[in-house]
């Protein structure tokens, strides 16, 4: 029984050492890409049209204390305005 306990303890120590070594060699991951659709940063609102076909789509932009409007956006990120003013945006189901 003491030999088994010694082996278990030694195995646990090796596992802990390997875990710590692995944690010390981890590299930082790159920042995540912009999400598809509407999103906000601290100060700005964007619509990211994720496509591989080059299409342009119509999105409805919801505005605080002003009329909502539709906008044609191309592939990639489109700045919609201040995050304080833009409440959301969504694809309306048609191209432009």
Short mmCIF file of N, CA and C in Angstrom, two decimals:
data_model
loop_
_atom_site.label_atom_id
_atom_site.label_comp_id
_atom_site.label_asym_id
_atom_site.label_seq_id
_atom_site.Cartn_x
_atom_site.Cartn_y
_atom_site.Cartn_z
N UNK A 1 0.81 -1.19 0.00
CA UNK A 1 0.00 0.00 0.00
C UNK A 1 0.85 1.26 0.00
N UNK A 2 1.95 1.36 0.76
CA UNK A 2 2.76 2.57 0.74
C UNK A 2 3.38 2.82 -0.64
N UNK A 3 3.74 1.77 -1.39
CA UNK A 3 4.33 1.94 -2.72
C UNK A 3 3.29 2.54 -3.67
N UNK A 4 2.05 2.06 -3.55
CA UNK A 4 0.98 2.59 -4.40
C UNK A 4 0.74 4.05 -4.10
N UNK A 5 0.73 4.45 -2.85
CA UNK A 5 0.53 5.83 -2.46
C UNK A 5 1.68 6.69 -2.97
N UNK A 6 2.90 6.16 -2.92
CA UNK A 6 4.07 6.88 -3.40
C UNK A 6 3.96 7.10 -4.92
N UNK A 7 3.54 6.08 -5.65
CA UNK A 7 3.39 6.21 -7.11
C UNK A 7 2.29 7.21 -7.46
N UNK A 8 1.18 7.16 -6.72
CA UNK A 8 0.08 8.09 -6.95
C UNK A 8 0.54 9.52 -6.69
N UNK A 9 1.28 9.71 -5.60
CA UNK A 9 1.79 11.03 -5.27
C UNK A 9 2.77 11.52 -6.33
N UNK A 10 3.66 10.64 -6.79
CA UNK A 10 4.63 11.02 -7.81
C UNK A 10 3.92 11.36 -9.12
N UNK A 11 2.92 10.57 -9.48
CA UNK A 11 2.17 10.84 -10.70
C UNK A 11 1.45 12.19 -10.60
N UNK A 12 0.87 12.47 -9.47
CA UNK A 12 0.19 13.76 -9.26
C UNK A 12 1.16 14.92 -9.37
N UNK A 13 2.35 14.78 -8.85
CA UNK A 13 3.36 15.84 -8.93
C UNK A 13 3.79 16.08 -10.37
N UNK A 14 3.99 14.99 -11.12
CA UNK A 14 4.38 15.12 -12.53
C UNK A 14 3.25 15.78 -13.32
N UNK A 15 2.01 15.40 -13.06
CA UNK A 15 0.88 15.99 -13.76
C UNK A 15 0.77 17.48 -13.48
N UNK A 16 0.96 17.85 -12.23
CA UNK A 16 0.92 19.26 -11.85
C UNK A 16 2.03 20.03 -12.53
N UNK A 17 3.22 19.49 -12.55
CA UNK A 17 4.36 20.16 -13.19
C UNK A 17 4.10 20.34 -14.69
N UNK A 18 3.57 19.32 -15.34
CA UNK A 18 3.28 19.44 -16.76
C UNK A 18 2.18 20.47 -17.02
N UNK A 19 1.18 20.51 -16.18
CA UNK A 19 0.11 21.49 -16.34
C UNK A 19 0.65 22.90 -16.19
N UNK A 20 1.50 23.12 -15.20
CA UNK A 20 2.08 24.44 -15.00
C UNK A 20 2.99 24.82 -16.15
N UNK A 21 3.75 23.87 -16.65
CA UNK A 21 4.62 24.13 -17.77
C UNK A 21 3.80 24.49 -19.00
N UNK A 22 2.71 23.77 -19.24
CA UNK A 22 1.84 24.08 -20.38
C UNK A 22 1.21 25.44 -20.25
N UNK A 23 0.82 25.84 -19.06
CA UNK A 23 0.22 27.15 -18.85
C UNK A 23 1.23 28.25 -19.11
N UNK A 24 2.48 28.00 -18.80
CA UNK A 24 3.50 29.02 -19.00
C UNK A 24 3.89 29.20 -20.44
N UNK A 25 3.62 28.22 -21.29
CA UNK A 25 4.01 28.32 -22.69
C UNK A 25 2.84 28.66 -23.59
N UNK A 26 1.67 28.91 -23.04
CA UNK A 26 0.52 29.24 -23.87
C UNK A 26 0.74 30.58 -24.55
N UNK A 27 0.29 30.67 -25.79
CA UNK A 27 0.42 31.93 -26.52
C UNK A 27 -0.92 32.64 -26.54
N UNK A 28 -0.87 33.93 -26.69
CA UNK A 28 -2.10 34.71 -26.75
C UNK A 28 -2.82 34.43 -28.06
N UNK A 29 -4.15 34.35 -27.99
CA UNK A 29 -4.92 34.14 -29.21
C UNK A 29 -5.24 35.49 -29.83
N UNK A 30 -5.36 35.54 -31.15
CA UNK A 30 -5.70 36.81 -31.78
C UNK A 30 -7.11 37.23 -31.42
N UNK A 31 -7.39 38.51 -31.50
CA UNK A 31 -8.73 39.01 -31.20
C UNK A 31 -9.73 38.39 -32.16
N UNK A 32 -10.91 38.15 -31.66
CA UNK A 32 -11.96 37.57 -32.50
C UNK A 32 -12.34 38.53 -33.62
N UNK A 33 -12.71 37.98 -34.75
CA UNK A 33 -13.15 38.79 -35.87
C UNK A 33 -14.47 39.47 -35.52
N UNK A 34 -14.80 40.51 -36.27
CA UNK A 34 -16.08 41.18 -36.05
C UNK A 34 -17.21 40.18 -36.24
N UNK A 35 -18.22 40.23 -35.37
CA UNK A 35 -19.34 39.30 -35.53
C UNK A 35 -20.19 39.68 -36.73
N UNK A 36 -20.91 38.72 -37.28
CA UNK A 36 -21.81 39.00 -38.40
C UNK A 36 -23.05 39.71 -37.88
N UNK A 37 -23.59 40.61 -38.69
CA UNK A 37 -24.80 41.33 -38.31
C UNK A 37 -24.48 42.58 -37.51
N UNK A 38 -25.46 43.04 -36.75
CA UNK A 38 -25.30 44.27 -35.96
C UNK A 38 -24.46 44.02 -34.72
N UNK A 39 -23.57 44.96 -34.42
CA UNK A 39 -22.84 44.93 -33.15
C UNK A 39 -22.36 46.33 -32.82
N UNK A 40 -22.02 46.52 -31.56
CA UNK A 40 -21.54 47.82 -31.07
C UNK A 40 -20.18 47.66 -30.43
N UNK A 41 -19.38 48.71 -30.55
CA UNK A 41 -18.17 48.83 -29.75
C UNK A 41 -18.53 49.79 -28.62
N UNK A 42 -17.56 50.29 -27.91
CA UNK A 42 -17.87 51.23 -26.83
C UNK A 42 -18.56 52.49 -27.31
N UNK A 43 -18.27 52.93 -28.53
CA UNK A 43 -18.81 54.21 -28.99
C UNK A 43 -19.49 54.16 -30.35
N UNK A 44 -19.31 53.10 -31.12
CA UNK A 44 -19.83 53.05 -32.48
C UNK A 44 -20.71 51.83 -32.72
N UNK A 45 -21.62 51.96 -33.70
CA UNK A 45 -22.50 50.87 -34.11
C UNK A 45 -22.14 50.47 -35.54
N UNK A 46 -22.12 49.16 -35.80
CA UNK A 46 -21.72 48.62 -37.10
C UNK A 46 -22.69 47.53 -37.54
N UNK A 47 -22.71 47.30 -38.87
CA UNK A 47 -23.36 46.12 -39.42
C UNK A 47 -22.30 45.41 -40.24
N UNK A 48 -22.05 44.14 -39.94
CA UNK A 48 -21.06 43.36 -40.66
C UNK A 48 -21.79 42.33 -41.53
N UNK A 49 -21.75 42.58 -42.86
CA UNK A 49 -22.39 41.66 -43.81
C UNK A 49 -21.38 40.59 -44.18
N UNK A 50 -21.56 39.41 -43.60
CA UNK A 50 -20.65 38.29 -43.85
C UNK A 50 -21.13 37.54 -45.08
N UNK A 51 -20.37 37.62 -46.13
CA UNK A 51 -20.74 36.94 -47.37
C UNK A 51 -19.48 36.59 -48.15
N UNK A 52 -19.59 35.58 -48.96
CA UNK A 52 -18.47 35.24 -49.83
C UNK A 52 -18.84 35.47 -51.29
N UNK A 53 -20.07 35.93 -51.55
CA UNK A 53 -20.50 36.11 -52.93
C UNK A 53 -20.50 37.56 -53.40
N UNK A 54 -20.08 38.48 -52.55
CA UNK A 54 -20.01 39.89 -52.93
C UNK A 54 -21.34 40.61 -52.96
N UNK A 55 -22.39 40.00 -52.44
CA UNK A 55 -23.71 40.61 -52.49
C UNK A 55 -23.81 41.84 -51.60
N UNK A 56 -24.76 42.70 -51.95
CA UNK A 56 -25.13 43.85 -51.15
C UNK A 56 -26.55 43.60 -50.66
N UNK A 57 -26.83 43.91 -49.40
CA UNK A 57 -28.15 43.65 -48.83
C UNK A 57 -28.71 44.90 -48.18
N UNK A 58 -30.03 44.91 -48.04
CA UNK A 58 -30.71 46.01 -47.37
C UNK A 58 -30.87 45.66 -45.90
N UNK A 59 -30.49 46.59 -45.02
CA UNK A 59 -30.71 46.43 -43.59
C UNK A 59 -31.58 47.58 -43.09
N UNK A 60 -32.39 47.28 -42.11
CA UNK A 60 -33.18 48.32 -41.45
C UNK A 60 -32.40 48.77 -40.23
N UNK A 61 -32.15 50.05 -40.14
CA UNK A 61 -31.40 50.63 -39.03
C UNK A 61 -32.39 51.28 -38.08
N UNK A 62 -32.36 50.85 -36.82
CA UNK A 62 -33.25 51.39 -35.79
C UNK A 62 -32.53 52.50 -35.04
N UNK A 63 -33.14 53.69 -35.04
CA UNK A 63 -32.51 54.88 -34.49
C UNK A 63 -33.30 55.37 -33.28
N UNK A 64 -32.59 55.78 -32.24
CA UNK A 64 -33.23 56.33 -31.04
C UNK A 64 -33.70 57.75 -31.33
N UNK A 65 -34.93 58.04 -30.98
CA UNK A 65 -35.51 59.39 -31.08
C UNK A 65 -35.44 59.98 -32.48
N UNK A 66 -35.50 59.14 -33.50
CA UNK A 66 -35.51 59.57 -34.90
C UNK A 66 -36.12 58.43 -35.72
N UNK A 67 -36.56 58.74 -36.94
CA UNK A 67 -37.13 57.67 -37.77
C UNK A 67 -36.10 56.60 -38.14
N UNK A 68 -36.54 55.35 -38.15
CA UNK A 68 -35.70 54.26 -38.63
C UNK A 68 -35.54 54.43 -40.14
N UNK A 69 -34.52 53.80 -40.72
CA UNK A 69 -34.32 53.90 -42.16
C UNK A 69 -33.68 52.62 -42.68
N UNK A 70 -33.76 52.44 -44.00
CA UNK A 70 -33.12 51.31 -44.64
C UNK A 70 -31.83 51.78 -45.30
N UNK A 71 -30.86 50.86 -45.34
CA UNK A 71 -29.56 51.19 -45.92
C UNK A 71 -29.02 49.97 -46.66
N UNK A 72 -28.41 50.22 -47.80
CA UNK A 72 -27.76 49.16 -48.57
C UNK A 72 -26.33 49.02 -48.06
N UNK A 73 -25.96 47.80 -47.69
CA UNK A 73 -24.59 47.57 -47.21
C UNK A 73 -23.93 46.49 -48.05
N UNK A 74 -22.64 46.67 -48.28
CA UNK A 74 -21.86 45.70 -49.03
C UNK A 74 -21.19 44.72 -48.09
N UNK A 75 -20.36 43.86 -48.65
CA UNK A 75 -19.65 42.88 -47.83
C UNK A 75 -18.75 43.56 -46.80
N UNK A 76 -18.65 42.96 -45.64
CA UNK A 76 -17.78 43.49 -44.60
C UNK A 76 -18.49 44.46 -43.67
N UNK A 77 -17.68 45.21 -42.93
CA UNK A 77 -18.18 46.08 -41.87
C UNK A 77 -18.59 47.44 -42.41
N UNK A 78 -19.79 47.90 -42.00
CA UNK A 78 -20.30 49.22 -42.35
C UNK A 78 -20.59 49.97 -41.07
N UNK A 79 -20.04 51.17 -40.95
CA UNK A 79 -20.30 52.02 -39.78
C UNK A 79 -21.68 52.62 -39.92
N UNK A 80 -22.51 52.49 -38.89
CA UNK A 80 -23.87 53.01 -38.91
C UNK A 80 -24.02 54.32 -38.16
N UNK A 81 -23.14 54.58 -37.21
CA UNK A 81 -23.23 55.80 -36.43
C UNK A 81 -22.82 55.55 -34.99
N UNK A 82 -23.13 56.52 -34.18
CA UNK A 82 -22.81 56.45 -32.76
C UNK A 82 -23.65 55.39 -32.07
N UNK A 83 -23.03 54.64 -31.19
CA UNK A 83 -23.75 53.61 -30.43
C UNK A 83 -24.83 54.23 -29.54
N UNK A 84 -24.69 55.51 -29.21
CA UNK A 84 -25.71 56.19 -28.42
C UNK A 84 -27.00 56.41 -29.21
N UNK A 85 -26.88 56.50 -30.53
CA UNK A 85 -28.05 56.81 -31.37
C UNK A 85 -28.62 55.59 -32.08
N UNK A 86 -27.79 54.63 -32.45
CA UNK A 86 -28.25 53.46 -33.20
C UNK A 86 -28.61 52.35 -32.22
N UNK A 87 -29.85 51.87 -32.31
CA UNK A 87 -30.32 50.84 -31.38
C UNK A 87 -30.21 49.43 -31.94
N UNK A 88 -30.10 49.31 -33.25
CA UNK A 88 -30.01 47.99 -33.85
C UNK A 88 -30.08 48.09 -35.36
N UNK A 89 -29.82 46.97 -36.02
CA UNK A 89 -29.95 46.88 -37.48
C UNK A 89 -30.12 45.41 -37.83
N UNK A 90 -30.94 45.15 -38.84
CA UNK A 90 -31.15 43.77 -39.24
C UNK A 90 -31.43 43.69 -40.74
N UNK A 91 -31.11 42.54 -41.31
CA UNK A 91 -31.34 42.24 -42.71
C UNK A 91 -32.83 42.13 -42.98
N UNK A 92 -33.33 42.82 -44.02
CA UNK A 92 -34.77 42.81 -44.29
C UNK A 92 -35.18 41.77 -45.32
N UNK A 93 -34.23 41.05 -45.91
CA UNK A 93 -34.58 39.95 -46.80
C UNK A 93 -34.46 40.25 -48.28
N UNK A 94 -33.77 41.35 -48.63
CA UNK A 94 -33.61 41.62 -50.06
C UNK A 94 -32.24 42.20 -50.34
N UNK A 95 -31.82 42.07 -51.58
CA UNK A 95 -30.54 42.61 -52.00
C UNK A 95 -30.74 44.00 -52.61
N UNK A 96 -29.64 44.66 -52.85
CA UNK A 96 -29.71 46.00 -53.43
C UNK A 96 -28.57 46.23 -54.41
#
